[in-house]
Amino acid sequence: REDIKLKCNFVTHVFVFAVTVAVMSLDLGSEWMKMAIVKPGVPMEIVLNKESRRKTPTAVCLKENERLFGDSALGSMKNPKTVYRRLQTLLGKKHNNLQVAHYQKHFPEHQLQEDPVRGTVYFKNSEEMQYTPEELLGMVLNYSCGLAQDFAEQPIKDAVITVPAFFNQAERRAVLQAAQMAGLKVLQLINDNTAVALNYGVFRRKDIDATPKNVMFYDMGSGSTTATIVSYQTVKTKESGTQPQLQIRGVGFDRGLGGFEMDLRLQDHLAKLFNEQKKSKKDVRENHRAMAKLLKEAQRLKTVLSANMEFMAQVEGLMDDIDFKAKVTRTEFEELCADLFQRVPRPVQDALAAAEMKLDEIEQVILVGGSIRVPKVQEVLLKAVGKEELGKNINADEAAAMGAVYQAAALSKAFKVKPFLVRDAAVFPIQVEFTREAEEEGFKTLKHNKRILFQRMAPYPQRKVITFNRYNADFAFDINYALTLLQLPPRFKLISSLTLFS
Ligand SMILES: *[C@@H]1O[C@H](CO)[C@@H](O)[C@H](O)[C@H]1NC(C)=O
């Protein structure tokens, strides 16, 4: 159409048809969130927040007449009870879930109660202040949308939001519910590993040909670790000729392995050192405010120890106006986290097993996520993958937000995006279950049947047709995860059995 200005950006191949409709992506991490926008004339860009930073803490602080977000929320640690963070771990979980217990242990300032109807949790701050994790996340999402709108200088309603690949249906619904409360229209929940893979592919369109190339992304974030094997190749399509495609081939993950667990180890270590200094008769572990300060210092310590061999941790007025100072070395840090580093290779092995591939079929292992900056993680991973080096050729922090915003532009009617086919895969097998009357030796019995709809790693979403030819009246069936098919390592069993069916 002549009346529409056509703009093209040669790097990203996003063509803009409309002039008013911007879309956004939100890479929703357990510690940080990153937003990106596409708007006319600005193809893909990371949103800068009020502090002009490219990432924003996923946190909200609720005071009596005030809501604070991001850095301002974390700055209100004088009263840790008013600050809510790491909400993802609680989404869609029953009160008796192990992850809820883990959360309660590390954030003792919060009182987590069981919702009598849903069996899920809510925060009870006082009789008047009670919030579910979804409501709190809704506030955070609304804030993120506000930041994106301020940056875009126009209204935004449409968003693609990332979730961890291992999120189950209950967890995904919780994110959608939060987005609905924030008034966001979710074009798609995209698995964060798929968003990263898309971002990688879009910028290497020219290198993709008919021969499949397998790449592994190793993503260690704050709350979890995921290894993903992706095949890139061109395929012929009916609608638009030969196009590049990415296919998720194998996924391995560790739900608890990440930077936060390291922070907790350091926090505990600092608490021990403070108590040993005997400057106070009280146990610092009993003081929520002091422990919140130690967690913050632990996070700084971890970052500094990634570049230095030792560091002097210090907190002024940690407790009862007593200052705290103690030296921690990288070696000590690595000893504290030794069992965590041992878990680094496992997602790689699980991803290979799921893809039915061997290491020598993987061309490159690419690092993603904030916690891969810890030198020991890279050292252990490098050994586990047997490559000469680890790929650092994508922006480890922003690739997911950028991939998700490309998808947002592709799904929005306001933009025309050069096709890049995405074939995701079912991380958990999905089955249909039903009960049928049968006759056995003249007796009527009930027969319970299960049939697999999607095998693990089957391309997804995809249409499936199942014929029930023995029925001639209405009947009920359930669709659920086929847990028994999952050969999960023991450490997953407890967590999974509690969360998958919530
Ligand atoms: C969402 O954020 C805007 C500011 O961007 C604010 O005016 C509005 O009250 C918020 N809505 C909710 C439901 O929190």
PDB file of N, CA and C in Angstrom, residues 160-248:
ATOM      1  N   VAL A 160       5.264 -10.814  24.112  1.00  0.00           N
ATOM      2  CA  VAL A 160       5.704 -12.211  24.199  1.00  0.00           C
ATOM      3  C   VAL A 160       6.519 -12.314  25.483  1.00  0.00           C
ATOM      4  N   ILE A 161       6.170 -13.261  26.333  1.00  0.00           N
ATOM      5  CA  ILE A 161       6.840 -13.402  27.630  1.00  0.00           C
ATOM      6  C   ILE A 161       7.580 -14.742  27.661  1.00  0.00           C
ATOM      7  N   THR A 162       8.788 -14.734  28.187  1.00  0.00           N
ATOM      8  CA  THR A 162       9.544 -15.991  28.254  1.00  0.00           C
ATOM      9  C   THR A 162       9.211 -16.741  29.542  1.00  0.00           C
ATOM     10  N   VAL A 163       9.248 -18.058  29.445  1.00  0.00           N
ATOM     11  CA  VAL A 163       9.163 -18.925  30.632  1.00  0.00           C
ATOM     12  C   VAL A 163      10.254 -19.980  30.488  1.00  0.00           C
ATOM     13  N   PRO A 164      10.726 -20.540  31.609  1.00  0.00           N
ATOM     14  CA  PRO A 164      11.699 -21.626  31.491  1.00  0.00           C
ATOM     15  C   PRO A 164      11.079 -22.799  30.721  1.00  0.00           C
ATOM     16  N   ALA A 165      11.899 -23.499  29.955  1.00  0.00           N
ATOM     17  CA  ALA A 165      11.389 -24.606  29.129  1.00  0.00           C
ATOM     18  C   ALA A 165      10.706 -25.672  29.979  1.00  0.00           C
ATOM     19  N   PHE A 166      11.161 -25.799  31.236  1.00  0.00           N
ATOM     20  CA  PHE A 166      10.617 -26.877  32.073  1.00  0.00           C
ATOM     21  C   PHE A 166       9.352 -26.456  32.805  1.00  0.00           C
ATOM     22  N   PHE A 167       8.872 -25.243  32.601  1.00  0.00           N
ATOM     23  CA  PHE A 167       7.622 -24.828  33.255  1.00  0.00           C
ATOM     24  C   PHE A 167       6.492 -25.741  32.815  1.00  0.00           C
ATOM     25  N   ASN A 168       5.716 -26.209  33.783  1.00  0.00           N
ATOM     26  CA  ASN A 168       4.577 -27.058  33.440  1.00  0.00           C
ATOM     27  C   ASN A 168       3.333 -26.199  33.222  1.00  0.00           C
ATOM     28  N   GLN A 169       2.225 -26.876  32.945  1.00  0.00           N
ATOM     29  CA  GLN A 169       0.994 -26.176  32.588  1.00  0.00           C
ATOM     30  C   GLN A 169       0.522 -25.236  33.704  1.00  0.00           C
ATOM     31  N   ALA A 170       0.610 -25.690  34.953  1.00  0.00           N
ATOM     32  CA  ALA A 170       0.142 -24.866  36.074  1.00  0.00           C
ATOM     33  C   ALA A 170       0.982 -23.594  36.188  1.00  0.00           C
ATOM     34  N   GLU A 171       2.273 -23.739  35.984  1.00  0.00           N
ATOM     35  CA  GLU A 171       3.163 -22.590  36.087  1.00  0.00           C
ATOM     36  C   GLU A 171       2.929 -21.613  34.933  1.00  0.00           C
ATOM     37  N   ARG A 172       2.710 -22.156  33.743  1.00  0.00           N
ATOM     38  CA  ARG A 172       2.441 -21.300  32.583  1.00  0.00           C
ATOM     39  C   ARG A 172       1.131 -20.545  32.760  1.00  0.00           C
ATOM     40  N   ARG A 173       0.125 -21.238  33.270  1.00  0.00           N
ATOM     41  CA  ARG A 173      -1.169 -20.564  33.486  1.00  0.00           C
ATOM     42  C   ARG A 173      -1.021 -19.441  34.493  1.00  0.00           C
ATOM     43  N   ALA A 174      -0.183 -19.660  35.497  1.00  0.00           N
ATOM     44  CA  ALA A 174       0.016 -18.627  36.516  1.00  0.00           C
ATOM     45  C   ALA A 174       0.616 -17.362  35.881  1.00  0.00           C
ATOM     46  N   VAL A 175       1.554 -17.538  34.959  1.00  0.00           N
ATOM     47  CA  VAL A 175       2.150 -16.379  34.283  1.00  0.00           C
ATOM     48  C   VAL A 175       1.086 -15.668  33.442  1.00  0.00           C
ATOM     49  N   LEU A 176       0.259 -16.458  32.746  1.00  0.00           N
ATOM     50  CA  LEU A 176      -0.799 -15.865  31.922  1.00  0.00           C
ATOM     51  C   LEU A 176      -1.795 -15.084  32.780  1.00  0.00           C
ATOM     52  N   GLN A 177      -2.089 -15.650  33.948  1.00  0.00           N
ATOM     53  CA  GLN A 177      -3.014 -14.989  34.858  1.00  0.00           C
ATOM     54  C   GLN A 177      -2.432 -13.649  35.329  1.00  0.00           C
ATOM     55  N   ALA A 178      -1.153 -13.658  35.648  1.00  0.00           N
ATOM     56  CA  ALA A 178      -0.488 -12.423  36.075  1.00  0.00           C
ATOM     57  C   ALA A 178      -0.520 -11.386  34.950  1.00  0.00           C
ATOM     58  N   ALA A 179      -0.284 -11.849  33.723  1.00  0.00           N
ATOM     59  CA  ALA A 179      -0.281 -10.933  32.576  1.00  0.00           C
ATOM     60  C   ALA A 179      -1.670 -10.343  32.364  1.00  0.00           C
ATOM     61  N   GLN A 180      -2.674 -11.174  32.574  1.00  0.00           N
ATOM     62  CA  GLN A 180      -4.055 -10.701  32.421  1.00  0.00           C
ATOM     63  C   GLN A 180      -4.358  -9.603  33.442  1.00  0.00           C
ATOM     64  N   MET A 181      -3.895  -9.811  34.681  1.00  0.00           N
ATOM     65  CA  MET A 181      -4.113  -8.782  35.711  1.00  0.00           C
ATOM     66  C   MET A 181      -3.414  -7.488  35.336  1.00  0.00           C
ATOM     67  N   ALA A 182      -2.305  -7.604  34.606  1.00  0.00           N
ATOM     68  CA  ALA A 182      -1.555  -6.416  34.208  1.00  0.00           C
ATOM     69  C   ALA A 182      -2.127  -5.803  32.935  1.00  0.00           C
ATOM     70  N   GLY A 183      -3.156  -6.405  32.387  1.00  0.00           N
ATOM     71  CA  GLY A 183      -3.763  -5.868  31.176  1.00  0.00           C
ATOM     72  C   GLY A 183      -2.940  -6.090  29.917  1.00  0.00           C
ATOM     73  N   LEU A 184      -2.027  -7.064  29.998  1.00  0.00           N
ATOM     74  CA  LEU A 184      -1.200  -7.352  28.827  1.00  0.00           C
ATOM     75  C   LEU A 184      -1.865  -8.420  27.970  1.00  0.00           C
ATOM     76  N   LYS A 185      -1.760  -8.258  26.665  1.00  0.00           N
ATOM     77  CA  LYS A 185      -2.226  -9.314  25.776  1.00  0.00           C
ATOM     78  C   LYS A 185      -1.010 -10.162  25.407  1.00  0.00           C
ATOM     79  N   VAL A 186      -1.024 -11.412  25.844  1.00  0.00           N
ATOM     80  CA  VAL A 186       0.140 -12.270  25.601  1.00  0.00           C
ATOM     81  C   VAL A 186      -0.002 -12.928  24.229  1.00  0.00           C
ATOM     82  N   LEU A 187       0.858 -12.539  23.317  1.00  0.00           N
ATOM     83  CA  LEU A 187       0.840 -13.139  21.980  1.00  0.00           C
ATOM     84  C   LEU A 187       1.311 -14.583  22.068  1.00  0.00           C
ATOM     85  N   GLN A 188       2.263 -14.830  22.954  1.00  0.00           N
ATOM     86  CA  GLN A 188       2.793 -16.182  23.145  1.00  0.00           C
ATOM     87  C   GLN A 188       3.648 -16.221  24.401  1.00  0.00           C
ATOM     88  N   LEU A 189       3.579 -17.350  25.113  1.00  0.00           N
ATOM     89  CA  LEU A 189       4.615 -17.625  26.107  1.00  0.00           C
ATOM     90  C   LEU A 189       5.663 -18.420  25.346  1.00  0.00           C
ATOM     91  N   ILE A 190       6.859 -17.921  25.304  1.00  0.00           N
ATOM     92  CA  ILE A 190       7.903 -18.637  24.551  1.00  0.00           C
ATOM     93  C   ILE A 190       8.900 -19.219  25.550  1.00  0.00           C
ATOM     94  N   ASN A 191       9.326 -20.448  25.307  1.00  0.00           N
ATOM     95  CA  ASN A 191      10.373 -21.021  26.163  1.00  0.00           C
ATOM     96  C   ASN A 191      11.632 -20.167  26.020  1.00  0.00           C
ATOM     97  N   ASP A 192      12.282 -19.871  27.129  1.00  0.00           N
ATOM     98  CA  ASP A 192      13.415 -18.946  27.041  1.00  0.00           C
ATOM     99  C   ASP A 192      14.563 -19.511  26.202  1.00  0.00           C
ATOM    100  N   ASN A 193      14.742 -20.831  26.248  1.00  0.00           N
ATOM    101  CA  ASN A 193      15.816 -21.408  25.423  1.00  0.00           C
ATOM    102  C   ASN A 193      15.504 -21.293  23.923  1.00  0.00           C
ATOM    103  N   THR A 194      14.224 -21.387  23.594  1.00  0.00           N
ATOM    104  CA  THR A 194      13.820 -21.235  22.191  1.00  0.00           C
ATOM    105  C   THR A 194      14.021 -19.790  21.732  1.00  0.00           C
ATOM    106  N   ALA A 195      13.731 -18.851  22.624  1.00  0.00           N
ATOM    107  CA  ALA A 195      13.937 -17.436  22.290  1.00  0.00           C
ATOM    108  C   ALA A 195      15.416 -17.161  22.022  1.00  0.00           C
ATOM    109  N   VAL A 196      16.278 -17.743  22.839  1.00  0.00           N
ATOM    110  CA  VAL A 196      17.724 -17.581  22.639  1.00  0.00           C
ATOM    111  C   VAL A 196      18.131 -18.177  21.285  1.00  0.00           C
ATOM    112  N   ALA A 197      17.632 -19.375  21.016  1.00  0.00           N
ATOM    113  CA  ALA A 197      17.975 -20.061  19.767  1.00  0.00           C
ATOM    114  C   ALA A 197      17.487 -19.262  18.559  1.00  0.00           C
ATOM    115  N   LEU A 198      16.336 -18.628  18.688  1.00  0.00           N
ATOM    116  CA  LEU A 198      15.791 -17.822  17.592  1.00  0.00           C
ATOM    117  C   LEU A 198      16.672 -16.605  17.351  1.00  0.00           C
ATOM    118  N   ASN A 199      17.062 -15.946  18.427  1.00  0.00           N
ATOM    119  CA  ASN A 199      17.925 -14.780  18.305  1.00  0.00           C
ATOM    120  C   ASN A 199      19.239 -15.149  17.610  1.00  0.00           C
ATOM    121  N   TYR A 200      19.795 -16.285  18.001  1.00  0.00           N
ATOM    122  CA  TYR A 200      21.045 -16.759  17.408  1.00  0.00           C
ATOM    123  C   TYR A 200      20.860 -17.020  15.908  1.00  0.00           C
ATOM    124  N   GLY A 201      19.757 -17.669  15.560  1.00  0.00           N
ATOM    125  CA  GLY A 201      19.507 -18.030  14.166  1.00  0.00           C
ATOM    126  C   GLY A 201      19.242 -16.826  13.274  1.00  0.00           C
ATOM    127  N   VAL A 202      18.457 -15.885  13.786  1.00  0.00           N
ATOM    128  CA  VAL A 202      18.077 -14.712  12.999  1.00  0.00           C
ATOM    129  C   VAL A 202      19.317 -13.935  12.543  1.00  0.00           C
ATOM    130  N   PHE A 203      20.312 -13.884  13.423  1.00  0.00           N
ATOM    131  CA  PHE A 203      21.515 -13.137  13.074  1.00  0.00           C
ATOM    132  C   PHE A 203      22.535 -13.968  12.289  1.00  0.00           C
ATOM    133  N   ARG A 204      22.204 -15.249  12.051  1.00  0.00           N
ATOM    134  CA  ARG A 204      23.115 -16.089  11.266  1.00  0.00           C
ATOM    135  C   ARG A 204      22.395 -16.740  10.099  1.00  0.00           C
ATOM    136  N   ARG A 205      21.361 -16.062   9.655  1.00  0.00           N
ATOM    137  CA  ARG A 205      20.549 -16.544   8.553  1.00  0.00           C
ATOM    138  C   ARG A 205      21.401 -17.028   7.364  1.00  0.00           C
ATOM    139  N   LYS A 206      22.429 -16.275   7.065  1.00  0.00           N
ATOM    140  CA  LYS A 206      23.246 -16.571   5.884  1.00  0.00           C
ATOM    141  C   LYS A 206      24.050 -17.866   6.032  1.00  0.00           C
ATOM    142  N   ASP A 207      24.347 -18.236   7.271  1.00  0.00           N
ATOM    143  CA  ASP A 207      25.170 -19.432   7.494  1.00  0.00           C
ATOM    144  C   ASP A 207      24.353 -20.713   7.507  1.00  0.00           C
ATOM    145  N   ILE A 208      23.023 -20.574   7.430  1.00  0.00           N
ATOM    146  CA  ILE A 208      22.168 -21.756   7.555  1.00  0.00           C
ATOM    147  C   ILE A 208      21.867 -22.314   6.164  1.00  0.00           C
ATOM    148  N   ASP A 209      22.148 -23.614   5.982  1.00  0.00           N
ATOM    149  CA  ASP A 209      21.857 -24.233   4.687  1.00  0.00           C
ATOM    150  C   ASP A 209      21.135 -25.560   4.900  1.00  0.00           C
ATOM    151  N   ALA A 210      21.092 -26.379   3.858  1.00  0.00           N
ATOM    152  CA  ALA A 210      20.289 -27.610   3.921  1.00  0.00           C
ATOM    153  C   ALA A 210      20.893 -28.672   4.840  1.00  0.00           C
ATOM    154  N   THR A 211      22.179 -28.513   5.182  1.00  0.00           N
ATOM    155  CA  THR A 211      22.812 -29.470   6.095  1.00  0.00           C
ATOM    156  C   THR A 211      22.564 -29.034   7.540  1.00  0.00           C
ATOM    157  N   PRO A 212      21.932 -29.897   8.348  1.00  0.00           N
ATOM    158  CA  PRO A 212      21.646 -29.482   9.727  1.00  0.00           C
ATOM    159  C   PRO A 212      22.928 -29.243  10.531  1.00  0.00           C
ATOM    160  N   LYS A 213      22.934 -28.144  11.267  1.00  0.00           N
ATOM    161  CA  LYS A 213      24.038 -27.866  12.183  1.00  0.00           C
ATOM    162  C   LYS A 213      23.480 -27.873  13.603  1.00  0.00           C
ATOM    163  N   ASN A 214      24.150 -28.619  14.479  1.00  0.00           N
ATOM    164  CA  ASN A 214      23.654 -28.735  15.847  1.00  0.00           C
ATOM    165  C   ASN A 214      24.450 -27.853  16.796  1.00  0.00           C
ATOM    166  N   VAL A 215      23.734 -27.054  17.541  1.00  0.00           N
ATOM    167  CA  VAL A 215      24.357 -26.152  18.497  1.00  0.00           C
ATOM    168  C   VAL A 215      23.752 -26.429  19.872  1.00  0.00           C
ATOM    169  N   MET A 216      24.597 -26.393  20.901  1.00  0.00           N
ATOM    170  CA  MET A 216      24.058 -26.520  22.262  1.00  0.00           C
ATOM    171  C   MET A 216      24.160 -25.175  22.970  1.00  0.00           C
ATOM    172  N   PHE A 217      23.061 -24.763  23.582  1.00  0.00           N
ATOM    173  CA  PHE A 217      23.070 -23.569  24.418  1.00  0.00           C
ATOM    174  C   PHE A 217      23.077 -24.024  25.872  1.00  0.00           C
ATOM    175  N   TYR A 218      24.044 -23.548  26.623  1.00  0.00           N
ATOM    176  CA  TYR A 218      24.093 -23.877  28.052  1.00  0.00           C
ATOM    177  C   TYR A 218      23.765 -22.613  28.825  1.00  0.00           C
ATOM    178  N   ASP A 219      22.604 -22.623  29.446  1.00  0.00           N
ATOM    179  CA  ASP A 219      22.080 -21.413  30.086  1.00  0.00           C
ATOM    180  C   ASP A 219      22.016 -21.606  31.596  1.00  0.00           C
ATOM    181  N   MET A 220      22.921 -20.952  32.313  1.00  0.00           N
ATOM    182  CA  MET A 220      22.818 -20.973  33.769  1.00  0.00           C
ATOM    183  C   MET A 220      22.379 -19.599  34.252  1.00  0.00           C
ATOM    184  N   GLY A 221      21.168 -19.551  34.753  1.00  0.00           N
ATOM    185  CA  GLY A 221      20.641 -18.298  35.265  1.00  0.00           C
ATOM    186  C   GLY A 221      20.763 -18.253  36.769  1.00  0.00           C
ATOM    187  N   SER A 222      19.931 -17.427  37.373  1.00  0.00           N
ATOM    188  CA  SER A 222      19.972 -17.295  38.816  1.00  0.00           C
ATOM    189  C   SER A 222      19.295 -18.495  39.490  1.00  0.00           C
ATOM    190  N   GLY A 223      18.172 -18.929  38.927  1.00  0.00           N
ATOM    191  CA  GLY A 223      17.388 -19.955  39.597  1.00  0.00           C
ATOM    192  C   GLY A 223      17.496 -21.345  39.009  1.00  0.00           C
ATOM    193  N   SER A 224      17.980 -21.468  37.785  1.00  0.00           N
ATOM    194  CA  SER A 224      17.987 -22.789  37.157  1.00  0.00           C
ATOM    195  C   SER A 224      19.006 -22.852  36.023  1.00  0.00           C
ATOM    196  N   THR A 225      19.224 -24.076  35.540  1.00  0.00           N
ATOM    197  CA  THR A 225      20.157 -24.295  34.441  1.00  0.00           C
ATOM    198  C   THR A 225      19.483 -25.165  33.388  1.00  0.00           C
ATOM    199  N   THR A 226      19.637 -24.785  32.128  1.00  0.00           N
ATOM    200  CA  THR A 226      19.048 -25.567  31.042  1.00  0.00           C
ATOM    201  C   THR A 226      20.065 -25.722  29.914  1.00  0.00           C
ATOM    202  N   ALA A 227      20.213 -26.945  29.436  1.00  0.00           N
ATOM    203  CA  ALA A 227      21.033 -27.180  28.245  1.00  0.00           C
ATOM    204  C   ALA A 227      20.078 -27.568  27.113  1.00  0.00           C
ATOM    205  N   THR A 228      20.270 -26.952  25.955  1.00  0.00           N
ATOM    206  CA  THR A 228      19.347 -27.177  24.841  1.00  0.00           C
ATOM    207  C   THR A 228      20.124 -27.469  23.569  1.00  0.00           C
ATOM    208  N   ILE A 229      19.747 -28.531  22.879  1.00  0.00           N
ATOM    209  CA  ILE A 229      20.367 -28.823  21.588  1.00  0.00           C
ATOM    210  C   ILE A 229      19.413 -28.377  20.488  1.00  0.00           C
ATOM    211  N   VAL A 230      19.934 -27.558  19.585  1.00  0.00           N
ATOM    212  CA  VAL A 230      19.110 -26.991  18.515  1.00  0.00           C
ATOM    213  C   VAL A 230      19.728 -27.346  17.174  1.00  0.00           C
ATOM    214  N   SER A 231      18.907 -27.790  16.217  1.00  0.00           N
ATOM    215  CA  SER A 231      19.372 -28.022  14.840  1.00  0.00           C
ATOM    216  C   SER A 231      18.908 -26.871  13.960  1.00  0.00           C
ATOM    217  N   TYR A 232      19.846 -26.312  13.210  1.00  0.00           N
ATOM    218  CA  TYR A 232      19.516 -25.258  12.248  1.00  0.00           C
ATOM    219  C   TYR A 232      19.673 -25.808  10.837  1.00  0.00           C
ATOM    220  N   GLN A 233      18.686 -25.563   9.997  1.00  0.00           N
ATOM    221  CA  GLN A 233      18.822 -25.918   8.592  1.00  0.00           C
ATOM    222  C   GLN A 233      17.750 -25.188   7.786  1.00  0.00           C
ATOM    223  N   THR A 234      17.915 -25.166   6.477  1.00  0.00           N
ATOM    224  CA  THR A 234      16.852 -24.605   5.647  1.00  0.00           C
ATOM    225  C   THR A 234      15.904 -25.730   5.263  1.00  0.00           C
ATOM    226  N   VAL A 235      14.618 -25.382   5.154  1.00  0.00           N
ATOM    227  CA  VAL A 235      13.617 -26.359   4.739  1.00  0.00           C
ATOM    228  C   VAL A 235      12.725 -25.718   3.678  1.00  0.00           C
ATOM    229  N   LYS A 236      12.137 -26.574   2.854  1.00  0.00           N
ATOM    230  CA  LYS A 236      11.216 -26.063   1.829  1.00  0.00           C
ATOM    231  C   LYS A 236       9.813 -25.988   2.419  1.00  0.00           C
ATOM    232  N   THR A 237       9.154 -24.854   2.268  1.00  0.00           N
ATOM    233  CA  THR A 237       7.776 -24.725   2.742  1.00  0.00           C
ATOM    234  C   THR A 237       6.858 -24.456   1.561  1.00  0.00           C
ATOM    235  N   LYS A 238       5.580 -24.835   1.762  1.00  0.00           N
ATOM    236  CA  LYS A 238       4.603 -24.622   0.690  1.00  0.00           C
ATOM    237  C   LYS A 238       4.350 -23.132   0.481  1.00  0.00           C
ATOM    238  N   GLU A 239       4.254 -22.401   1.607  1.00  0.00           N
ATOM    239  CA  GLU A 239       3.809 -21.007   1.530  1.00  0.00           C
ATOM    240  C   GLU A 239       4.912 -20.067   1.063  1.00  0.00           C
ATOM    241  N   SER A 240       6.120 -20.243   1.597  1.00  0.00           N
ATOM    242  CA  SER A 240       7.103 -19.187   1.341  1.00  0.00           C
ATOM    243  C   SER A 240       8.462 -19.708   0.862  1.00  0.00           C
ATOM    244  N   GLY A 241       8.464 -20.850   0.203  1.00  0.00           N
ATOM    245  CA  GLY A 241       9.713 -21.334  -0.375  1.00  0.00           C
ATOM    246  C   GLY A 241      10.699 -21.815   0.673  1.00  0.00           C
ATOM    247  N   THR A 242      11.984 -21.750   0.346  1.00  0.00           N
ATOM    248  CA  THR A 242      13.011 -22.246   1.258  1.00  0.00           C
ATOM    249  C   THR A 242      13.271 -21.243   2.374  1.00  0.00           C
ATOM    250  N   GLN A 243      13.169 -21.718   3.599  1.00  0.00           N
ATOM    251  CA  GLN A 243      13.325 -20.830   4.751  1.00  0.00           C
ATOM    252  C   GLN A 243      14.200 -21.485   5.810  1.00  0.00           C
ATOM    253  N   PRO A 244      14.905 -20.667   6.592  1.00  0.00           N
ATOM    254  CA  PRO A 244      15.670 -21.246   7.700  1.00  0.00           C
ATOM    255  C   PRO A 244      14.748 -21.727   8.809  1.00  0.00           C
ATOM    256  N   GLN A 245      15.184 -22.775   9.481  1.00  0.00           N
ATOM    257  CA  GLN A 245      14.374 -23.347  10.559  1.00  0.00           C
ATOM    258  C   GLN A 245      15.265 -23.734  11.741  1.00  0.00           C
ATOM    259  N   LEU A 246      14.723 -23.559  12.923  1.00  0.00           N
ATOM    260  CA  LEU A 246      15.391 -24.126  14.092  1.00  0.00           C
ATOM    261  C   LEU A 246      14.480 -25.175  14.689  1.00  0.00           C
ATOM    262  N   GLN A 247      15.097 -26.247  15.134  1.00  0.00           N
ATOM    263  CA  GLN A 247      14.322 -27.298  15.782  1.00  0.00           C
ATOM    264  C   GLN A 247      14.975 -27.643  17.119  1.00  0.00           C
ATOM    265  N   ILE A 248      14.149 -27.624  18.165  1.00  0.00           N
ATOM    266  CA  ILE A 248      14.654 -28.012  19.487  1.00  0.00           C
ATOM    267  C   ILE A 248      14.746 -29.535  19.499  1.00  0.00           C
TER     268      ILE A 248
END
